[in-house]
Amino acid sequence: MSIDTAPTASATALDATSAAATRRDILHRLLMTLGPILIALVIAGCILLAVGVDPLAYYGFVLEKGLFSPLGIQQTLTRMAPLLFLAAGLIVAFRAGMWNLGGDGQFLLGAVTAAASAPVLVEIMPAWLALFCSFLIAMVVAMIWSLVPALLRAYQGVNEIITTLMMTFLGTSFANVLVKLAFRDPSTTVPQTRTLPVEDRLPRLFDTTITSGLLLGLATIIIVHLVMTRTSFGLKLRIVGANPRAAVHSGLGVPGLTVAVFAISAGLAGLAGAVDIIGVQGNVRADWNPAYGLAVIPAVFLARMNGFAAIGFVFLLSVLSIGGESAARRLGVPNTFTLVLVSIVLIVLALAEYVDHRYHQSRKA
Amino acid sequence: MTGLFSEVFLSALLFGAVTAAIPLLLAGLGEQMSEKAGVLNIGIEGMMLAGAYLGFVGAFYSGSLWLGFLTGAAGGVAVALIMALLCVRIGLNQIVIGIALTLGLEGLTALLHHFQFSRSYPRLPAADATVIPLLSDIPVIGPAFFKHHLIVYLAVALVFAMSYLYRRTQLGLNLQAAGDKPAALDVAGIDVIRTRTIAVLTTGALAGLGGAYLANVGAGLFIPFITNGAGFLGIVLAMLARGRPIWVLFGALLFGVCLSLTTAMQVAGINIPTDVIQMLPFLAVMIMLVLFGRRASLPAALGIPYERGAR
């Protein structure tokens, strides 16, 4: 598992003597990201042409609605908030070599518990405290949800891909059960939780519609990045990820660290759900499942588990999904085209990285 | 409530269980082969969707279910070809590419369906059953297990064929070695890349076939996102089965019963959210894992691309 290339690269980059090299490195990174995206857009454009849609008009809408219109960019930045939390959680897990593929279940349970607790709590305590408590509850519930896979992996060696996948199926259903049976708003006919009044939600930034959850998300992912790269705790987790046996031999408490990794990763996914509900949605409808996790996993990989790069990829994902939604309504291309576009972008980016890697290797040799 | 345990109801329930289990069985058997050879095939959901869509289109325009199964399997192989090229031949990350393929095929099949059929959902005629004489006369069990489309019996036979392949043939051993110690296989003079490619393409064919069965026989129509996680269930089944095809069959039947129970409860008008029943199979497996969780015997080189000469 090639997990530890990114931190060493960024550590050497901080060396003051190599400022020019750093600039070249950043330029190179940027080129290696934008180039493949352009290629992916061309390939996806060919698919649009094949089904009889003008690709230029489509991309025009995506850019306009996702990036350049004031409303669009605000929606894009708002969408980033939950994705950043999810990405932060995945960075912790993947760097420690644990495949937490249960993000969607943890996200939904966090969302549902936040949606259930926030409207009740705001009535009995100051709004800021109520929101804080709902965040806490969402985080703890998601942590508890990850406990079974964590303990099974830590003490029985049961593969966490199976268990987290199963817990995510369980969690999605369980979240629905909670919405339909336990936390259902009695005053509506459609099954959904009580709606948190707009004035009690997370404040919006300045005069925009951007949720302040964005700042929380940015702060979280940067903190996670620094913890993973600059602290002894992060180093321990990376050792567990790089070679669990060596970690045992160097005296690390691997089972305890495993449980901690799952708790942090799931807790952040739960916070992602809470930030989406308390900041944006206000309630959870039955059968609501945005399935963000599936799109964020490859993005985190392509960012090489680097927090700053992940912010860039999350931004890209948000532009594509917000812009794609508007373009779908205008041009009659189903929303699902966004999935095709994201998929092609991911594959071309992965390929470009491979080609780049090969090129460097052959130059070294 | 009295009708709940009548003979007719029970056999309908079991019939539905088998129908629901077959796509899971095919996906699980396919995934098992990939995993044995050391490739974690997360793109299997995408392969099933490709199979479901192309299988449906094939059957819809030709009027032949068998042609539909063929085009479905071909669709799965086409996606598997991309996977083999990217993850086996040049060794890109299997999880990234697998998820990307799943996302892409989810989008692509929904897109093509939209432009081809707009908002109409044409149906296929019901599949003809192959009735097995004598056995199908047994009460309850007969109509439940012995009045299915021929492909169902073939799928069950495949379980035993797979067992034979893994235990008794050179190819089976090669597959195992490709997953456990690819370098050793290479030294023995057998091409690891080729062995793994064979495994991934077979997975594609089986997953495509499973998808085609799901659309053509199970549902009789194609709707976007029709597989609804069946591919991921296949991954779970393959991992739980620890390399033994027969356990994939048992697991698929367990999940099939629960899926069929969901529909049956709705028909019977019992007022429990279907989500509760959907949780049952996962709950059962999790409890089993907690009680009997031993070290899962996954191939040592699972998920690691093979590169000759690399450390």
PDB file of N, CA, C and O in Angstrom, chain A residues 43 285 288 318:
ATOM      1  N   ILE A  43     -13.905  13.474 -23.435  1.00  0.00           N
ATOM      2  CA  ILE A  43     -14.485  12.128 -23.577  1.00  0.00           C
ATOM      3  C   ILE A  43     -15.973  12.148 -23.243  1.00  0.00           C
ATOM      4  O   ILE A  43     -16.811  11.622 -23.992  1.00  0.00           O
ATOM      5  N   ARG A 285     -35.968  13.387   5.259  1.00  0.00           N
ATOM      6  CA  ARG A 285     -37.127  12.670   4.721  1.00  0.00           C
ATOM      7  C   ARG A 285     -36.800  11.188   4.677  1.00  0.00           C
ATOM      8  O   ARG A 285     -35.637  10.811   4.571  1.00  0.00           O
ATOM      9  N   TRP A 288     -34.171   9.226   2.203  1.00  0.00           N
ATOM     10  CA  TRP A 288     -33.188  10.193   1.719  1.00  0.00           C
ATOM     11  C   TRP A 288     -31.807   9.598   1.885  1.00  0.00           C
ATOM     12  O   TRP A 288     -31.434   9.176   2.972  1.00  0.00           O
ATOM     13  N   SER A 318     -18.094  19.164  -6.042  1.00  0.00           N
ATOM     14  CA  SER A 318     -19.267  19.989  -5.759  1.00  0.00           C
ATOM     15  C   SER A 318     -19.671  20.790  -6.988  1.00  0.00           C
ATOM     16  O   SER A 318     -20.863  20.887  -7.301  1.00  0.00           O
TER      17      SER A 318
END
